[in-house]
Amino acid sequence: AQSVTQLGSHVSVSEGALVLLRCNYSSSVPPYLFWYVQYPNQGLQLLLKYTTGATLVKGINGFEAEFKKSETSFHLTKPSAHMSDAAEYFCAVSDRSSYKLIFGSGTRLLVRP
Amino acid sequence: DTGVSQNPRHKITKRGQNVTFRCDPISEHNRLYWYRQTLGQGPEFLTYFQNEAQLEKSRLLSDRFSAERPKGSFSTLEIQRTEQGDSAMYLCASSLPPSGVSYEQYFGPGTRLTVT
Protein backbone atom coordinates (compact mmCIF):
# COMPACT_ATOMS: atom_id res chain seq x y z
CA ALA A 1 0.00 0.00 0.00
CA GLN A 2 1.13 3.52 -0.67
CA SER A 3 1.61 6.08 2.07
CA VAL A 4 3.02 9.55 2.65
CA THR A 5 4.78 10.93 5.71
CA GLN A 6 5.26 14.65 6.22
CA LEU A 7 7.75 15.44 8.95
CA GLY A 8 6.77 18.46 11.01
CA SER A 9 3.15 19.48 11.37
CA HIS A 10 4.27 23.11 11.73
CA VAL A 11 7.24 24.90 10.18
CA SER A 12 8.05 28.52 10.99
CA VAL A 13 10.43 30.64 8.93
CA SER A 14 11.28 34.30 8.68
CA GLU A 15 10.29 36.25 5.60
CA GLY A 16 13.09 35.89 3.06
CA ALA A 17 14.42 32.66 4.55
CA LEU A 18 14.61 29.26 2.88
CA VAL A 19 11.50 27.11 3.03
CA LEU A 20 11.98 23.34 3.34
CA LEU A 21 8.98 21.06 3.78
CA ARG A 22 9.73 17.36 4.04
CA CYS A 23 7.88 14.50 2.41
CA ASN A 24 8.71 10.80 2.33
CA TYR A 25 6.62 8.25 0.51
CA SER A 26 6.17 4.52 0.38
CA SER A 27 5.24 2.89 -2.89
CA SER A 28 5.84 -0.49 -4.46
CA VAL A 29 5.70 0.99 -7.95
CA PRO A 30 7.29 4.13 -9.40
CA PRO A 31 5.23 6.90 -7.86
CA TYR A 32 3.50 9.94 -9.17
CA LEU A 33 4.05 12.65 -6.56
CA PHE A 34 2.33 15.95 -5.93
CA TRP A 35 2.44 18.97 -3.66
CA TYR A 36 -0.77 20.88 -3.01
CA VAL A 37 -1.32 24.10 -1.05
CA GLN A 38 -4.47 24.92 0.91
CA TYR A 39 -5.40 28.37 2.14
CA PRO A 40 -7.95 28.70 4.98
CA ASN A 41 -11.45 27.56 4.04
CA GLN A 42 -10.44 26.84 0.47
CA GLY A 43 -9.83 23.79 -1.66
CA LEU A 44 -6.44 22.51 -2.70
CA GLN A 45 -4.30 24.07 -5.41
CA LEU A 46 -1.62 22.10 -7.22
CA LEU A 47 1.89 23.50 -6.71
CA LEU A 48 3.84 20.94 -8.70
CA LYS A 49 3.97 17.30 -9.72
CA TYR A 50 6.44 14.58 -10.62
CA THR A 51 5.45 11.81 -13.00
CA THR A 52 8.47 10.86 -15.05
CA GLY A 53 11.59 12.48 -16.45
CA ALA A 54 13.54 15.25 -14.75
CA THR A 55 13.71 14.70 -11.01
CA LEU A 56 13.87 18.40 -10.16
CA VAL A 57 10.42 19.81 -10.68
CA LYS A 58 9.56 23.49 -10.71
CA GLY A 59 6.12 24.70 -9.76
CA ILE A 60 4.16 27.86 -9.22
CA ASN A 61 5.07 30.70 -6.89
CA GLY A 62 8.79 29.86 -6.93
CA PHE A 63 8.46 26.42 -5.35
CA GLU A 64 10.38 23.37 -6.49
CA ALA A 65 10.79 19.78 -5.37
CA GLU A 66 13.27 17.03 -6.07
CA PHE A 67 12.34 13.37 -6.44
CA LYS A 68 15.00 11.20 -4.81
CA LYS A 69 14.24 7.55 -5.37
CA SER A 70 17.07 6.30 -3.17
CA GLU A 71 15.72 8.31 -0.24
CA THR A 72 12.03 7.87 -1.15
CA SER A 73 11.69 11.61 -0.68
CA PHE A 74 10.03 14.53 -2.45
CA HIS A 75 10.90 17.57 -0.35
CA LEU A 76 9.46 20.99 -1.24
CA THR A 77 11.68 24.07 -1.22
CA LYS A 78 11.55 27.77 -1.93
CA PRO A 79 14.64 29.96 -1.70
CA SER A 80 12.95 32.97 -0.11
CA ALA A 81 9.71 32.86 1.87
CA HIS A 82 7.03 35.47 1.37
CA MET A 83 4.24 36.32 3.78
CA SER A 84 1.72 35.08 1.22
CA ASP A 85 3.24 31.59 1.41
CA ALA A 86 1.67 31.04 4.83
CA ALA A 87 -0.71 28.12 4.28
CA GLU A 88 -1.07 24.36 4.73
CA TYR A 89 0.94 22.18 2.38
CA PHE A 90 0.11 18.60 1.47
CA CYS A 91 2.28 16.01 -0.21
CA ALA A 92 0.46 13.24 -2.06
CA VAL A 93 1.21 10.07 -3.97
CA SER A 94 -1.06 8.80 -6.71
CA ASP A 95 -2.33 5.28 -7.11
CA ARG A 96 -1.67 4.17 -10.69
CA SER A 97 -4.93 2.35 -11.24
CA SER A 98 -7.57 4.73 -9.98
CA TYR A 99 -5.18 7.70 -9.76
CA LYS A 100 -6.73 8.55 -6.41
CA LEU A 101 -4.49 10.70 -4.24
CA ILE A 102 -3.09 9.51 -0.92
CA PHE A 103 -2.19 12.52 1.17
CA GLY A 104 0.15 13.15 4.04
CA SER A 105 -1.16 14.83 7.17
CA GLY A 106 0.05 18.24 6.04
CA THR A 107 2.52 20.88 7.19
CA ARG A 108 1.39 24.32 8.25
CA LEU A 109 3.89 26.96 7.13
CA LEU A 110 4.10 30.09 9.24
CA VAL A 111 6.06 33.07 7.89
CA ARG A 112 7.32 35.60 10.44
CA PRO A 113 7.79 39.23 9.40
CA ASP B 1 -13.79 27.39 -17.49
CA THR B 2 -15.09 28.23 -14.04
CA GLY B 3 -13.35 25.40 -12.24
CA VAL B 4 -14.88 22.82 -9.93
CA SER B 5 -17.82 24.12 -7.95
CA GLN B 6 -19.43 22.68 -4.84
CA ASN B 7 -22.70 23.51 -3.14
CA PRO B 8 -23.47 24.31 -0.47
CA ARG B 9 -20.24 25.71 0.92
CA HIS B 10 -21.40 25.23 4.48
CA LYS B 11 -24.02 22.95 5.98
CA ILE B 12 -25.08 22.71 9.60
CA THR B 13 -27.38 19.86 10.43
CA LYS B 14 -28.67 18.01 13.44
CA ARG B 15 -27.60 14.49 14.18
CA GLY B 16 -29.83 11.98 12.45
CA GLN B 17 -30.75 14.22 9.52
CA ASN B 18 -29.87 13.47 5.90
CA VAL B 19 -27.71 15.82 3.86
CA THR B 20 -26.79 16.01 0.18
CA PHE B 21 -23.87 17.81 -1.40
CA ARG B 22 -23.38 18.62 -5.06
CA CYS B 23 -20.23 18.84 -7.15
CA ASP B 24 -19.99 20.26 -10.66
CA PRO B 25 -16.70 19.27 -12.29
CA ILE B 26 -14.82 21.04 -15.05
CA SER B 27 -16.90 20.33 -18.13
CA GLU B 28 -14.55 18.13 -20.14
CA HIS B 29 -13.32 16.10 -17.14
CA ASN B 30 -14.62 12.56 -17.10
CA ARG B 31 -13.14 11.57 -13.73
CA LEU B 32 -14.60 12.84 -10.49
CA TYR B 33 -13.30 12.14 -6.98
CA TRP B 34 -14.69 12.72 -3.50
CA TYR B 35 -12.45 13.20 -0.48
CA ARG B 36 -13.11 13.94 3.19
CA GLN B 37 -10.85 16.14 5.28
CA THR B 38 -11.11 16.35 9.04
CA LEU B 39 -9.47 19.08 11.09
CA GLY B 40 -5.69 18.88 11.08
CA GLN B 41 -5.55 15.99 8.62
CA GLY B 42 -4.94 15.51 4.95
CA PRO B 43 -7.83 14.63 2.65
CA GLU B 44 -8.87 10.98 2.56
CA PHE B 45 -10.23 9.30 -0.54
CA LEU B 46 -13.90 8.30 -0.46
CA THR B 47 -14.89 7.31 -3.98
CA TYR B 48 -14.42 8.08 -7.65
CA PHE B 49 -16.33 8.00 -10.92
CA GLN B 50 -15.28 7.61 -14.49
CA ASN B 51 -18.15 9.11 -16.45
CA GLU B 52 -21.26 7.75 -14.71
CA ALA B 53 -19.64 4.58 -13.39
CA GLN B 54 -18.56 4.46 -9.75
CA LEU B 55 -15.35 2.48 -9.95
CA GLU B 56 -14.02 2.45 -6.40
CA LYS B 57 -15.30 3.09 -2.90
CA SER B 58 -13.16 3.44 0.20
CA ARG B 59 -13.95 1.42 3.30
CA LEU B 60 -14.49 4.87 4.87
CA LEU B 61 -17.68 5.08 2.84
CA SER B 62 -20.11 3.36 5.16
CA ASP B 63 -23.56 2.26 4.06
CA ARG B 64 -24.90 5.63 5.23
CA PHE B 65 -23.00 7.28 2.39
CA SER B 66 -24.02 7.13 -1.24
CA ALA B 67 -22.67 8.91 -4.27
CA GLU B 68 -24.06 9.25 -7.75
CA ARG B 69 -23.03 10.79 -10.99
CA PRO B 70 -25.99 10.59 -13.36
CA LYS B 71 -25.14 11.13 -17.00
CA GLY B 72 -21.49 11.58 -16.11
CA SER B 73 -21.85 15.27 -15.33
CA PHE B 74 -22.41 16.58 -11.80
CA SER B 75 -22.18 14.33 -8.78
CA THR B 76 -24.02 14.17 -5.47
CA LEU B 77 -22.85 12.78 -2.16
CA GLU B 78 -25.58 11.92 0.34
CA ILE B 79 -25.11 11.11 3.99
CA GLN B 80 -28.04 9.50 5.75
CA ARG B 81 -28.62 9.60 9.50
CA THR B 82 -25.70 11.95 10.07
CA GLU B 83 -23.46 11.46 13.08
CA GLN B 84 -21.18 13.94 14.81
CA GLY B 85 -18.21 12.03 13.40
CA ASP B 86 -19.33 13.01 9.91
CA SER B 87 -18.38 16.63 10.61
CA ALA B 88 -15.65 17.40 8.08
CA MET B 89 -14.82 19.20 4.87
CA TYR B 90 -16.00 17.24 1.83
CA LEU B 91 -13.86 17.93 -1.21
CA CYS B 92 -14.60 17.15 -4.82
CA ALA B 93 -11.97 16.97 -7.55
CA SER B 94 -12.09 16.30 -11.26
CA SER B 95 -9.57 15.33 -13.88
CA LEU B 96 -9.10 14.37 -17.49
CA PRO B 97 -8.46 10.71 -18.24
CA PRO B 98 -4.91 9.95 -17.03
CA SER B 99 -2.44 10.27 -19.88
CA GLY B 100 1.21 10.80 -20.55
CA VAL B 101 0.90 14.49 -19.77
CA SER B 102 -1.91 14.91 -17.34
CA TYR B 103 -2.60 13.37 -13.95
CA GLU B 104 -3.78 16.50 -12.25
CA GLN B 105 -6.86 16.66 -10.12
CA TYR B 106 -8.52 20.04 -9.78
CA PHE B 107 -10.23 20.63 -6.47
CA GLY B 108 -13.37 22.51 -5.61
CA PRO B 109 -13.64 24.78 -2.56
CA GLY B 110 -15.29 22.08 -0.48
CA THR B 111 -18.44 21.75 1.58
CA ARG B 112 -17.95 22.09 5.31
CA LEU B 113 -20.40 19.92 7.24
CA THR B 114 -21.09 20.48 10.91
CA VAL B 115 -23.29 17.96 12.69
CA THR B 116 -24.69 19.20 16.01
XYZ file of C-alpha atoms in Angstrom:
229
model
C 0.000 0.000 0.000
C 1.129 3.525 -0.666
C 1.607 6.082 2.069
C 3.024 9.550 2.648
C 4.776 10.935 5.708
C 5.261 14.650 6.221
C 7.745 15.445 8.949
C 6.770 18.461 11.013
C 3.153 19.476 11.370
C 4.273 23.107 11.728
C 7.238 24.896 10.179
C 8.047 28.518 10.992
C 10.433 30.642 8.932
C 11.284 34.303 8.676
C 10.295 36.246 5.601
C 13.089 35.886 3.060
C 14.419 32.655 4.554
C 14.607 29.262 2.877
C 11.501 27.110 3.025
C 11.981 23.335 3.338
C 8.977 21.064 3.783
C 9.735 17.362 4.037
C 7.875 14.499 2.407
C 8.711 10.803 2.335
C 6.618 8.249 0.511
C 6.170 4.524 0.381
C 5.241 2.892 -2.890
C 5.837 -0.491 -4.457
C 5.701 0.988 -7.954
C 7.286 4.128 -9.402
C 5.228 6.898 -7.856
C 3.502 9.935 -9.171
C 4.051 12.648 -6.560
C 2.325 15.948 -5.927
C 2.445 18.969 -3.662
C -0.766 20.884 -3.007
C -1.319 24.100 -1.048
C -4.472 24.917 0.909
C -5.404 28.369 2.143
C -7.951 28.699 4.979
C -11.449 27.564 4.043
C -10.436 26.844 0.470
C -9.833 23.794 -1.662
C -6.437 22.513 -2.702
C -4.297 24.071 -5.413
C -1.618 22.103 -7.222
C 1.887 23.502 -6.710
C 3.839 20.941 -8.700
C 3.965 17.300 -9.721
C 6.445 14.585 -10.622
C 5.446 11.813 -12.997
C 8.470 10.863 -15.052
C 11.592 12.483 -16.448
C 13.537 15.250 -14.746
C 13.712 14.696 -11.011
C 13.867 18.402 -10.155
C 10.420 19.810 -10.681
C 9.558 23.490 -10.708
C 6.123 24.699 -9.758
C 4.161 27.858 -9.223
C 5.074 30.699 -6.887
C 8.790 29.865 -6.930
C 8.461 26.422 -5.354
C 10.383 23.374 -6.493
C 10.790 19.779 -5.373
C 13.273 17.031 -6.071
C 12.344 13.370 -6.442
C 14.998 11.199 -4.812
C 14.239 7.546 -5.370
C 17.066 6.304 -3.167
C 15.720 8.312 -0.238
C 12.026 7.874 -1.148
C 11.686 11.608 -0.682
C 10.032 14.530 -2.446
C 10.897 17.574 -0.353
C 9.463 20.986 -1.245
C 11.684 24.067 -1.217
C 11.546 27.767 -1.925
C 14.638 29.962 -1.702
C 12.947 32.975 -0.114
C 9.709 32.860 1.875
C 7.028 35.473 1.373
C 4.240 36.322 3.783
C 1.717 35.084 1.219
C 3.238 31.590 1.406
C 1.670 31.040 4.827
C -0.714 28.118 4.283
C -1.074 24.362 4.732
C 0.943 22.185 2.379
C 0.115 18.603 1.473
C 2.278 16.012 -0.208
C 0.462 13.243 -2.060
C 1.208 10.069 -3.975
C -1.059 8.798 -6.712
C -2.326 5.284 -7.108
C -1.673 4.165 -10.687
C -4.935 2.348 -11.235
C -7.573 4.730 -9.980
C -5.180 7.695 -9.755
C -6.731 8.555 -6.411
C -4.486 10.701 -4.241
C -3.091 9.512 -0.925
C -2.188 12.521 1.174
C 0.146 13.151 4.043
C -1.163 14.835 7.169
C 0.051 18.240 6.044
C 2.518 20.877 7.190
C 1.391 24.317 8.246
C 3.891 26.958 7.128
C 4.104 30.095 9.241
C 6.056 33.074 7.892
C 7.318 35.600 10.439
C 7.793 39.233 9.405
C -13.788 27.395 -17.495
C -15.088 28.226 -14.040
C -13.349 25.400 -12.238
C -14.881 22.818 -9.933
C -17.822 24.117 -7.946
C -19.431 22.682 -4.836
C -22.699 23.509 -3.140
C -23.475 24.306 -0.466
C -20.237 25.705 0.922
C -21.400 25.230 4.477
C -24.016 22.945 5.981
C -25.081 22.713 9.600
C -27.383 19.857 10.427
C -28.673 18.015 13.436
C -27.604 14.489 14.179
C -29.828 11.984 12.448
C -30.750 14.222 9.521
C -29.869 13.468 5.904
C -27.706 15.825 3.863
C -26.792 16.009 0.184
C -23.867 17.807 -1.397
C -23.383 18.620 -5.055
C -20.227 18.841 -7.146
C -19.994 20.259 -10.658
C -16.700 19.274 -12.286
C -14.822 21.036 -15.049
C -16.901 20.332 -18.126
C -14.553 18.127 -20.141
C -13.316 16.104 -17.142
C -14.623 12.557 -17.095
C -13.137 11.571 -13.726
C -14.604 12.838 -10.489
C -13.299 12.136 -6.985
C -14.689 12.716 -3.501
C -12.449 13.197 -0.479
C -13.105 13.936 3.188
C -10.850 16.142 5.279
C -11.105 16.351 9.045
C -9.466 19.076 11.092
C -5.691 18.880 11.077
C -5.551 15.995 8.624
C -4.942 15.505 4.948
C -7.835 14.627 2.649
C -8.866 10.979 2.560
C -10.234 9.300 -0.543
C -13.899 8.302 -0.463
C -14.894 7.309 -3.983
C -14.420 8.084 -7.654
C -16.329 7.996 -10.925
C -15.284 7.615 -14.491
C -18.147 9.108 -16.447
C -21.261 7.754 -14.707
C -19.639 4.581 -13.390
C -18.565 4.463 -9.748
C -15.346 2.483 -9.949
C -14.016 2.448 -6.403
C -15.296 3.086 -2.896
C -13.164 3.442 0.203
C -13.945 1.423 3.298
C -14.490 4.866 4.873
C -17.685 5.081 2.845
C -20.111 3.356 5.161
C -23.561 2.255 4.062
C -24.905 5.625 5.235
C -23.000 7.277 2.388
C -24.025 7.128 -1.238
C -22.670 8.906 -4.265
C -24.059 9.245 -7.747
C -23.032 10.794 -10.993
C -25.994 10.586 -13.359
C -25.138 11.135 -17.003
C -21.494 11.584 -16.115
C -21.852 15.266 -15.326
C -22.414 16.585 -11.796
C -22.183 14.329 -8.780
C -24.021 14.172 -5.469
C -22.853 12.780 -2.156
C -25.581 11.919 0.338
C -25.109 11.113 3.985
C -28.037 9.498 5.747
C -28.624 9.605 9.497
C -25.702 11.946 10.072
C -23.459 11.457 13.082
C -21.175 13.938 14.805
C -18.210 12.035 13.403
C -19.334 13.010 9.914
C -18.379 16.628 10.606
C -15.653 17.404 8.085
C -14.819 19.203 4.869
C -15.997 17.236 1.833
C -13.865 17.932 -1.206
C -14.602 17.151 -4.819
C -11.975 16.972 -7.547
C -12.087 16.295 -11.257
C -9.565 15.325 -13.879
C -9.102 14.375 -17.490
C -8.458 10.712 -18.241
C -4.906 9.948 -17.031
C -2.442 10.270 -19.877
C 1.210 10.801 -20.546
C 0.904 14.488 -19.770
C -1.911 14.911 -17.336
C -2.596 13.370 -13.955
C -3.785 16.498 -12.250
C -6.859 16.664 -10.119
C -8.516 20.039 -9.780
C -10.231 20.625 -6.474
C -13.373 22.510 -5.610
C -13.637 24.782 -2.558
C -15.286 22.077 -0.484
C -18.445 21.754 1.583
C -17.951 22.093 5.312
C -20.404 19.922 7.235
C -21.094 20.483 10.908
C -23.292 17.964 12.686
C -24.688 19.203 16.007
